[in-house]
Structures are given as structure tokens and as C-alpha cells.
Coordinates of C-alpha atoms in Angstrom, one line a residue:
Chain A
M127 CA -9.2 -0.5 -30.8
P128 CA -8.9 2.9 -31.3
D129 CA -4.9 4.0 -31.7
G130 CA -4.7 7.1 -32.9
S131 CA -3.8 10.4 -32.4
T132 CA -7.2 10.7 -30.9
L133 CA -9.3 9.6 -27.8
P134 CA -13.3 9.0 -27.2
V135 CA -14.2 9.4 -23.7
R136 CA -18.2 9.8 -22.9
C137 CA -18.8 10.9 -19.2
T138 CA -21.6 12.3 -17.7
V139 CA -19.9 15.8 -15.7
N140 CA -22.2 16.9 -12.9
G141 CA -25.3 15.1 -14.9
R142 CA -24.6 16.6 -18.0
E143 CA -23.4 13.8 -21.0
Y144 CA -20.3 14.8 -22.9
H145 CA -18.5 12.9 -25.9
W146 CA -14.8 14.4 -26.2
R147 CA -12.1 13.3 -28.3
L148 CA -9.2 14.4 -26.8
A149 CA -5.1 14.1 -27.0
P150 CA -4.7 10.6 -25.1
G151 CA -2.2 12.2 -23.0
T152 CA -4.7 14.5 -21.9
T153 CA -5.5 14.2 -17.6
L154 CA -9.5 14.0 -16.6
L155 CA -8.4 18.3 -15.4
E156 CA -7.5 19.3 -18.5
A157 CA -10.7 17.6 -19.6
L158 CA -13.0 19.5 -17.1
R159 CA -11.7 22.4 -17.3
A160 CA -11.9 22.7 -21.6
A161 CA -15.4 21.9 -21.0
Q162 CA -15.9 24.7 -18.9
V163 CA -16.0 23.1 -15.8
R164 CA -14.0 25.2 -13.8
G165 CA -14.6 24.1 -10.1
P166 CA -11.6 21.4 -9.8
K167 CA -8.3 23.9 -10.2
L168 CA -5.1 22.9 -11.6
V169 CA -2.2 24.2 -8.5
C170 CA 0.2 21.6 -8.2
G171 CA -0.5 19.3 -10.8
T172 CA 1.6 16.3 -9.0
G173 CA -1.2 14.9 -6.3
D174 CA -0.2 16.4 -3.8
C175 CA -2.6 19.7 -2.7
C176 CA -5.6 17.8 -4.1
A177 CA -7.8 21.4 -5.6
C178 CA -8.4 19.4 -8.4
G179 CA -10.8 17.3 -6.6
V180 CA -13.1 15.6 -8.2
I181 CA -15.9 12.8 -7.4
L182 CA -15.0 9.9 -10.1
D183 CA -17.4 7.0 -10.0
G184 CA -17.9 7.6 -5.8
R185 CA -14.8 8.3 -5.4
S186 CA -12.9 11.6 -4.7
V187 CA -9.6 11.7 -6.6
N188 CA -7.2 13.8 -8.1
A189 CA -8.2 15.1 -11.2
C190 CA -4.6 16.7 -12.3
C191 CA -2.6 12.9 -12.1
T192 CA -5.8 11.1 -13.6
L193 CA -5.8 10.4 -17.4
A194 CA -9.2 11.5 -18.9
G195 CA -9.1 7.8 -20.5
K196 CA -10.4 6.9 -17.3
A197 CA -13.3 8.9 -17.0
D198 CA -14.6 6.8 -20.3
G199 CA -18.3 5.5 -19.4
A200 CA -17.8 7.0 -15.6
T201 CA -20.0 9.8 -13.5
V202 CA -17.5 12.4 -12.1
L203 CA -18.7 15.1 -10.1
T204 CA -17.1 18.7 -9.1
A205 CA -18.0 21.2 -6.6
E206 CA -20.4 22.9 -8.2
G207 CA -22.1 19.6 -9.1
L208 CA -23.6 19.8 -5.8
L209 CA -25.8 22.6 -6.5
E210 CA -29.2 21.1 -6.6
A211 CA -31.5 23.2 -8.4
G212 CA -29.5 26.1 -7.8
R213 CA -29.3 25.8 -4.1
L214 CA -26.0 25.2 -1.9
H215 CA -25.0 21.7 -0.8
P216 CA -25.1 21.2 3.4
V217 CA -21.5 21.4 3.1
Q218 CA -21.1 23.6 0.4
A219 CA -23.2 26.3 3.1
A220 CA -21.3 25.1 5.5
F221 CA -18.0 26.4 4.0
A222 CA -19.5 29.6 3.6
E223 CA -21.7 30.2 6.7
T224 CA -18.7 29.3 8.7
G225 CA -16.1 31.2 6.6
A226 CA -14.2 28.3 5.8
A227 CA -12.8 29.8 2.5
Q228 CA -10.6 33.1 2.2
C229 CA -9.1 33.2 -1.3
G230 CA -11.1 30.5 -2.1
F231 CA -9.0 28.9 -4.6
C232 CA -8.6 25.8 -2.7
T233 CA -12.0 25.5 -1.4
P234 CA -13.3 23.7 -3.9
G235 CA -11.0 20.2 -3.7
F236 CA -11.8 21.2 0.0
V237 CA -15.6 20.7 -0.4
I238 CA -15.3 17.2 -2.5
R239 CA -13.3 15.7 0.4
A240 CA -15.6 16.9 2.8
Y241 CA -18.7 15.8 0.5
A242 CA -16.8 12.3 0.2
L243 CA -16.0 11.9 3.7
L244 CA -19.6 12.5 4.7
Q245 CA -20.4 10.0 2.1
E246 CA -18.4 6.9 4.1
D247 CA -19.0 8.6 7.9
P248 CA -22.1 10.6 8.6
D249 CA -21.0 11.4 11.9
P250 CA -17.4 12.1 11.9
D251 CA -15.1 13.1 15.0
E252 CA -12.7 15.8 14.8
A253 CA -9.6 13.9 13.7
A254 CA -11.2 12.0 11.2
V255 CA -12.4 15.3 9.6
R256 CA -8.8 15.5 10.0
A257 CA -6.9 13.1 8.4
A258 CA -9.7 12.9 5.7
L259 CA -8.7 16.6 4.9
G260 CA -4.8 15.2 5.1
G261 CA -4.0 15.8 1.9
N262 CA -5.9 19.3 1.6
I263 CA -3.3 22.1 0.9
C264 CA -4.5 25.7 1.9
R265 CA -2.1 28.5 1.5
C266 CA -4.2 31.3 3.6
T267 CA -3.2 29.4 6.5
G268 CA -7.1 28.1 7.1
Y269 CA -7.0 24.7 8.1
V270 CA -9.6 25.6 11.3
K271 CA -12.1 26.9 9.6
P272 CA -12.8 23.9 6.9
V273 CA -12.7 21.8 10.0
E274 CA -16.2 23.4 11.5
A275 CA -17.4 23.8 8.4
V276 CA -16.8 19.9 8.1
L277 CA -18.5 19.1 11.2
E278 CA -21.6 21.8 10.9
A279 CA -21.7 20.2 7.7
A280 CA -21.7 16.2 9.3
R281 CA -24.6 17.8 12.3
R282 CA -27.4 19.4 9.4
M283 CA -27.1 16.4 7.1
R284 CA -28.0 13.9 10.3
S285 CA -30.5 15.9 10.6
A286 CA -32.0 16.5 7.3
P287 CA -30.4 13.5 5.5
A288 CA -31.0 14.7 1.9
P289 CA -28.7 11.7 -0.8
G290 CA -26.9 14.4 -2.6
P291 CA -25.9 14.0 -6.9
G292 CA -23.9 11.1 -7.2
A293 CA -24.0 9.4 -4.2
P294 CA -23.5 5.8 -3.8
Chain B
M282 CA -0.6 15.9 -20.0
L283 CA 1.1 13.0 -20.7
S284 CA 3.3 13.2 -24.1
V285 CA 1.8 10.3 -25.4
D286 CA 0.7 9.0 -29.4
A287 CA -1.8 6.6 -28.3
Y288 CA -4.2 5.3 -25.1
H289 CA -4.5 1.7 -25.1
R290 CA -7.8 0.2 -23.5
P291 CA -7.5 -3.8 -24.0
R292 CA -10.2 -5.8 -23.3
S293 CA -8.8 -9.3 -21.6
L294 CA -5.7 -9.9 -20.6
E295 CA -4.1 -11.4 -23.6
Q296 CA -5.4 -8.2 -25.9
A297 CA -3.1 -6.4 -23.3
L298 CA -0.1 -8.8 -23.2
A299 CA -0.1 -8.2 -27.1
L300 CA 0.7 -4.5 -26.9
L301 CA 2.7 -5.1 -24.5
A302 CA 6.5 -2.8 -25.3
P303 CA 9.3 -0.9 -24.4
E304 CA 8.1 2.6 -25.3
R305 CA 4.2 1.5 -23.9
A306 CA 3.6 2.0 -20.2
V307 CA 1.6 -0.2 -18.3
V308 CA -1.2 2.0 -16.1
A309 CA -2.9 1.3 -13.9
G310 CA -4.1 4.2 -11.2
G311 CA -1.5 6.6 -13.1
T312 CA -0.3 8.1 -10.3
D313 CA 3.1 7.6 -10.5
L314 CA 3.1 8.0 -13.9
L315 CA 1.5 11.6 -14.6
V316 CA 4.0 12.7 -11.7
N317 CA 6.5 10.9 -11.9
P318 CA 9.2 11.6 -15.4
R319 CA 11.1 8.7 -14.8
Y320 CA 8.6 6.6 -15.5
M321 CA 7.8 7.9 -18.7
A322 CA 11.8 8.4 -20.7
G323 CA 10.8 6.3 -23.8
V324 CA 7.6 6.0 -23.6
R325 CA 5.4 6.9 -26.8
E326 CA 1.8 5.1 -25.7
V327 CA 0.2 4.3 -22.8
V328 CA -1.9 0.6 -22.1
D329 CA -4.7 1.3 -19.9
L330 CA -5.1 -1.8 -17.4
G331 CA -8.0 -0.7 -15.7
S332 CA -10.6 -2.6 -18.3
L333 CA -8.9 -5.9 -17.0
P334 CA -10.8 -7.8 -14.2
L335 CA -7.7 -7.5 -12.3
A336 CA -9.9 -5.7 -9.7
F337 CA -9.9 -8.9 -7.0
L338 CA -8.9 -9.6 -3.7
E339 CA -9.6 -13.4 -2.2
V340 CA -7.8 -16.1 -0.6
R341 CA -7.3 -18.7 -3.4
A342 CA -4.9 -22.2 -2.2
G343 CA -3.4 -20.2 1.5
Q344 CA -2.7 -17.2 -0.5
V345 CA -4.2 -14.2 -0.7
R346 CA -4.1 -12.6 -3.7
I347 CA -4.0 -8.4 -4.9
G348 CA -5.0 -8.1 -8.5
A349 CA -3.1 -5.4 -10.2
N350 CA -6.5 -3.0 -9.9
V351 CA -7.0 -3.3 -6.7
T352 CA -6.9 0.3 -5.4
M353 CA -4.6 1.1 -2.0
A354 CA -7.9 2.5 -0.4
A355 CA -9.5 -1.3 -1.1
V356 CA -5.8 -2.6 0.0
A357 CA -6.7 -0.7 3.6
R358 CA -10.2 -1.8 4.7
S359 CA -9.8 -5.3 3.1
P360 CA -11.2 -7.9 6.3
L361 CA -8.9 -10.4 4.4
V362 CA -5.5 -7.8 4.3
R363 CA -6.2 -6.9 7.8
G364 CA -6.3 -10.9 9.4
L365 CA -2.5 -10.9 7.8
A366 CA 0.2 -10.2 10.8
D367 CA -1.7 -7.9 12.8
A368 CA -2.8 -5.7 9.6
I369 CA 0.6 -4.8 8.9
L370 CA 0.3 -4.3 5.2
S371 CA -3.4 -2.5 5.5
R372 CA -1.6 0.1 7.6
G373 CA 1.1 0.5 5.2
A374 CA -1.3 1.3 2.3
A375 CA -3.2 3.6 4.7
V376 CA -0.8 6.0 5.1
C377 CA 0.5 5.8 1.5
G378 CA -0.5 9.3 0.5
S379 CA -3.6 11.2 1.0
P380 CA -7.0 10.2 0.6
N381 CA -7.2 11.1 -3.2
I382 CA -4.0 9.2 -4.0
R383 CA -5.5 6.1 -2.2
N384 CA -8.6 5.7 -4.8
M385 CA -6.3 6.4 -7.3
A386 CA -3.0 4.0 -6.7
T387 CA -3.2 1.1 -6.5
L388 CA -0.9 -2.0 -4.7
V389 CA 0.3 -3.5 -7.4
G390 CA 1.7 0.1 -8.8
N391 CA 3.5 0.7 -5.9
V392 CA 5.6 -2.9 -5.7
A393 CA 6.0 -1.8 -10.2
A394 CA 7.2 1.0 -9.4
A395 CA 9.7 -0.2 -6.8
L396 CA 10.5 2.9 -4.7
P397 CA 12.9 2.6 -1.8
S398 CA 11.1 4.4 0.0
A399 CA 7.4 3.1 -0.7
D400 CA 4.8 2.1 2.0
T401 CA 3.9 -1.2 0.6
P402 CA 6.6 -3.2 -0.3
P403 CA 7.9 -3.4 3.6
P404 CA 5.4 -5.2 4.9
L405 CA 5.0 -7.4 2.1
L406 CA 8.5 -8.5 2.4
A407 CA 7.7 -8.9 5.6
L408 CA 4.8 -11.4 4.8
D409 CA 7.0 -13.0 2.4
A410 CA 5.1 -12.0 -0.7
W411 CA 5.0 -13.0 -4.4
V412 CA 4.9 -11.5 -7.6
L413 CA 2.8 -13.1 -10.2
L414 CA 4.0 -11.5 -14.4
R415 CA 2.5 -12.9 -17.1
G416 CA 4.2 -12.1 -20.3
P417 CA 4.1 -14.3 -23.3
A418 CA 6.0 -16.7 -22.7
G419 CA 3.3 -17.3 -20.1
A420 CA 3.4 -16.5 -15.6
R421 CA 6.5 -16.7 -13.7
R422 CA 6.3 -16.3 -10.1
V423 CA 8.8 -14.0 -8.7
A424 CA 9.6 -13.8 -5.2
L425 CA 9.7 -10.4 -3.4
Q426 CA 13.0 -10.1 -1.9
D427 CA 14.6 -10.4 -6.2
F428 CA 12.2 -8.9 -7.5
F429 CA 13.5 -5.4 -5.8
L430 CA 16.9 -4.5 -8.3
G431 CA 16.8 -1.1 -7.5
P432 CA 15.4 2.7 -7.0
A433 CA 12.7 2.5 -10.0
R434 CA 14.3 -0.9 -11.2
A435 CA 12.7 -4.1 -10.9
D436 CA 12.8 -7.7 -12.6
R437 CA 9.8 -6.7 -14.7
R438 CA 10.4 -7.1 -18.5
P439 CA 9.2 -4.6 -20.7
D440 CA 6.2 -7.3 -22.3
E441 CA 5.0 -8.3 -18.9
L442 CA 2.4 -6.9 -16.4
I443 CA 2.0 -7.9 -12.9
E444 CA -0.8 -9.7 -12.6
C445 CA -1.2 -10.0 -8.6
V446 CA 0.7 -9.7 -5.7
E447 CA 0.5 -12.8 -3.9
V448 CA 0.4 -12.9 -0.2
P449 CA 1.3 -15.9 1.7
V450 CA -1.2 -16.2 4.7
P451 CA 0.9 -16.5 7.7
P452 CA 0.2 -19.1 10.9
P453 CA -2.5 -18.7 13.1
G454 CA -0.3 -16.4 15.8
T455 CA 2.2 -14.4 13.5
A456 CA 2.6 -11.2 15.2
G457 CA 3.4 -8.0 13.0
G458 CA 4.4 -4.7 13.3
F459 CA 4.6 -1.2 10.9
Y460 CA 6.0 2.1 11.6
K461 CA 6.4 5.2 9.6
V462 CA 8.1 8.6 10.2
G463 CA 7.3 10.7 7.5
R464 CA 7.5 15.2 7.1
T465 CA 3.4 15.3 7.0
A466 CA 0.4 12.4 7.3
D467 CA 0.5 12.0 4.1
D468 CA 4.2 12.5 2.5
I469 CA 6.2 9.7 1.1
A470 CA 8.8 8.0 4.2
T471 CA 11.5 9.4 5.6
V472 CA 11.8 6.0 6.8
N473 CA 9.5 2.8 7.5
A474 CA 9.5 -0.7 8.6
A475 CA 7.7 -3.7 8.8
C476 CA 8.0 -6.9 11.2
V477 CA 7.0 -10.4 11.9
L478 CA 7.3 -11.5 14.2
R479 CA 6.5 -15.4 15.3
V480 CA 6.9 -17.2 19.0
E481 CA 6.1 -20.3 20.4
E482 CA 6.9 -21.3 23.6
G483 CA 8.4 -18.1 24.8
R484 CA 11.0 -18.2 22.0
I485 CA 10.8 -16.2 18.6
V486 CA 10.9 -19.1 16.0
A487 CA 10.0 -16.7 13.1
A488 CA 11.5 -13.0 12.2
R489 CA 11.4 -10.6 9.5
V490 CA 12.7 -7.3 10.2
V491 CA 12.3 -5.1 6.7
V492 CA 13.4 -1.0 6.5
G493 CA 12.2 1.0 4.0
A494 CA 14.1 4.3 2.5
V495 CA 17.5 3.7 3.6
A496 CA 18.9 1.4 1.2
P497 CA 18.6 1.1 -2.7
V498 CA 15.4 -1.6 -2.7
P499 CA 13.6 -1.8 0.3
L500 CA 15.7 -3.6 2.8
R501 CA 15.5 -6.9 4.8
V502 CA 17.3 -6.8 7.3
A503 CA 18.9 -10.7 7.9
D504 CA 21.5 -9.8 11.0
A505 CA 18.5 -8.9 12.7
E506 CA 16.2 -11.6 11.6
A507 CA 18.9 -13.6 12.5
A508 CA 20.0 -12.5 16.2
L509 CA 16.0 -12.9 17.2
L510 CA 15.8 -16.8 16.0
G511 CA 15.9 -18.5 19.4
R512 CA 15.0 -15.5 21.9
A513 CA 12.9 -14.1 23.9
P514 CA 10.5 -11.5 22.6
D515 CA 11.9 -8.9 25.5
E516 CA 13.4 -5.6 25.7
A517 CA 16.7 -5.9 25.1
A518 CA 16.2 -8.5 21.2
V519 CA 14.2 -5.8 19.6
V520 CA 16.8 -3.3 20.9
E521 CA 19.9 -4.9 19.4
A522 CA 17.6 -5.8 16.1
G523 CA 17.5 -2.2 16.3
R524 CA 20.7 -1.5 16.1
L525 CA 21.7 -4.1 13.5
A526 CA 19.5 -2.1 11.1
V527 CA 21.3 0.6 11.3
A528 CA 24.4 -0.7 11.0
A529 CA 22.6 -2.5 7.7
A530 CA 21.0 0.7 6.4
Q531 CA 23.3 2.3 3.2
P532 CA 20.6 5.7 2.9
I533 CA 21.5 8.8 1.4
S534 CA 20.9 12.2 1.7
D535 CA 18.0 14.2 0.4
Q536 CA 15.7 16.6 0.4
R537 CA 13.8 14.5 3.1
A538 CA 16.3 13.6 5.9
S539 CA 20.2 13.4 5.4
A540 CA 21.9 10.1 5.5
E541 CA 22.8 10.4 9.0
H542 CA 19.4 11.0 10.3
R543 CA 18.2 8.3 8.5
R544 CA 20.1 5.5 9.8
H545 CA 19.1 6.6 13.2
L546 CA 15.9 6.6 12.2
A547 CA 16.2 2.8 10.7
G548 CA 16.8 1.8 14.3
V549 CA 13.7 3.6 15.4
C550 CA 11.4 2.8 13.0
A551 CA 12.8 -1.5 13.1
T552 CA 12.2 -1.1 16.7
R553 CA 8.8 0.1 17.2
A554 CA 7.5 -2.4 15.0
L555 CA 9.5 -4.9 16.7
R556 CA 7.6 -3.8 20.2
Q557 CA 4.6 -3.5 17.8
A558 CA 4.9 -7.6 17.4
A559 CA 6.9 -8.1 20.4
G560 CA 3.6 -7.2 22.4
L561 CA 5.9 -4.4 23.8
A562 CA 4.7 -1.3 22.6
P563 CA 1.8 0.0 24.9
H564 CA -1.6 -0.1 23.6
G565 CA -2.2 2.6 20.7
A566 CA 1.0 3.9 21.4
E567 CA 3.8 4.2 18.7
L568 CA 1.4 3.1 16.4
A569 CA 2.7 5.8 13.6
H570 CA 4.4 8.7 13.4
A571 CA 3.0 12.1 11.9

């Protein structure tokens, strides 16, 4: 069992394999950003804002309070990983087209939560969208547009269903 | 970044038990360990339970057993848990943090953290849950009401881990209620309450009333439980029980609420939880705040 000061972590991030050697207390967010995966953002660092949201083995989690060791053997998907062959995922396109991003710093976390919601529930009502985004904090006070974006993305995905990367 | 020197990933319960020591913290989801420095005091290494076969959620011998790796999200959507006393434990799990937290945080971790404001201990206490601990000397069971000793203090030795929480399946007809007041949908409870009632021939024959975030531990209100026994489950009975919850509360003031406000909310939460269990809450009303 490895118990030295270097923690080996093998994982797949956005379809690419990584083999990291990390300090044992490294968070998944720190590991991702050190690997130039810059979609997830550090804002609060305490799991309160969801700007660091990623999909870890099919579940959306906060990478800031997830130990990188938890990703060993896992598949990680981040907001930029939703791009397919240079084409925006319907969630990304809806966020861009409805003006759901202002400064954009929290947006990858919103996109990840929206993506996770639509995997579970392809036809959410507004209350379900608001509940799903309940942990995502935007300091530009832009909550109405993201809710509209998720509902619009849901409409688009229902009319042209295409399983996204990392879909269960 | 946690300041630790080693990260252990035991592959079996035996390996895990051999690793447990005061300077090693046990990690299931890790959502408390990474954000609350009080759990890192004196810790130099972490032991990740993720590879152990503790993700079971099953019924065995009349108990719903919830393993140490079962997330809040899994508890919240489990039909087994939903079947316990009007789903009070499902509802506590469903309001613990945000969706991302519930996908990582575990029910057993919520119990192990032993915070008086946690959302699952009140329903677990109302359901007479047990904690199954495993250590070098073997397993021992502790009633949850004896497990909590104070804020972030519990009857778990440094060489023990919680294997699972066990919830006795209540008799048919057992009703429950849960009510939480928080600043926002995802915040820790300002005050919460859970209760269980069983009524036979128009009289209450069993009652549990538990209020969270008003005392050093999640508080069972024995006076309210005693006052309910033998009475009809009517408005007068639940209001009286709520008054006794106010009398039993010993809250503190902090950034979320003053002690005076919490004392008031102890009565509000207990009364509203009891109205649900007694069938006095209008359908769909008073299920949650915020």
C-alpha cells in the first residue's frame, strides 16, 4: 500500500488519461488546475458555491472539497469536456445564447449542474431547475437567465437527443 | 490542500482497522474534513474508506442498514428509507447541503461529525437508530442517543470506525414528521426537528420528539414525548409538546441566529413536525421552510 509522501492517481479527464503523482492532501480541483484543466474554478474553497463543479464517475461533485485520491480509477468530466468535435453541448449553447453568463466565473459550475440534472431528468420544470442549481452561487446576480438556459437546453436535448460524454 | 503526510486506501475492513489511530482521520466523502479545521486537529494522515464494501443499503433482520459509503443522495432516493415513518430520514438527507455535497457526503459521516445542527441525526434519533462500530476488539452497537457527547464529540474511539447505521423498521402505521428552518435551501439548519408518532384507537402509544441545533447534541425532548403518550393526536397535544420543546432547548447565539430566536424556532419546528405526523398539516403544507 502506498503510504509515502507521493500519492499516485490514475484517472480519465475529458477522455484523456492522466497519471498524477500528488501530495497526499491534494484536492481534485488543485490536481485538475495543475494539469491545465481550467474549467472548474476555485471561489469559496469550502463547498458552498459549486464553481468547482465536475462530474466524477457520473455524479456532480465539488472538486474543491474532494480529495484527489477519490479520483483514482475514476472518470472525470468538466465543463470544457462537454465540447464534442469543437461543437458546443446544448447546455453550453443555451447558456451562451440566452446570456446566462455575465463575468462567467461561476458558469462552468452552473453548466455542470445543468448537465447533471438533464441526465437525470430530461424534462424538469422550473422548480426542479431551481432546486438543482440551489447550491450554485453567482455574484453578478444572474439567476433568472441560467434557469431559462437550462429549460431551453432541456427543450433542445429532447428534440435532438444525443448522449453527452460521460453519460451513464 | 489538506496538510497530511500520507493517504491510505485500505482494500479490506481488516486493513482499515489496522490503520486506525489518533493521528489518522477517516475519510468517506470528506466534505466535512476538507472544510472544517476542527476535524484536522492533530491529524497527519488520512484513511480513505472508499474501496471498502460499505456502500450497502439493505434490510436485514428488521433493520435498514446504511453503510459508511452510502451518500446522502443515495439515502434521499432510496425506496427502503422512504418507507420509514413517512420518509423523515429521506427528507433530512434531501436537505443536507447542495446537490453536489449530497453526491459526496455520507449519512454515516453526518453522524460521525456529531454536529448538533446536522440534518439526519434528528430523524435517525426519532427512529431509534443504532451505530455499529468496529474496532480491534470487534464490533459494538451504540444507541444513537448515547453516541453524541457534545459538539463534534461522539462515543467513537480513535481505533474504531462506523461500519453502518442501523434503523429498526417501525411497526406499520408509524407516522413521522420533519421540519427544518434554514437561511437558504442549502444552509445548515438554524433549527430542525423530527418526530415519530404511533396512534392506536385514537391515542398516542409511542412518541419521539427530537430538535436539532438547540443544544450541544441533537436533543430528544423526553418531556414532550411523555406528555404526548395517551393523548389524542390533536392540535392541543402538539402545541403543548412544542411548548415543552422550547422549555428543553439550551441554544447558543451565533452568526445564524440568536439563542432567543432558536428557542422560539424549537417550538415552531417541533410543532410543525408533529402536525405532519398527526395528520394535522394541510396536504403539502408546512413540509419545509426556505
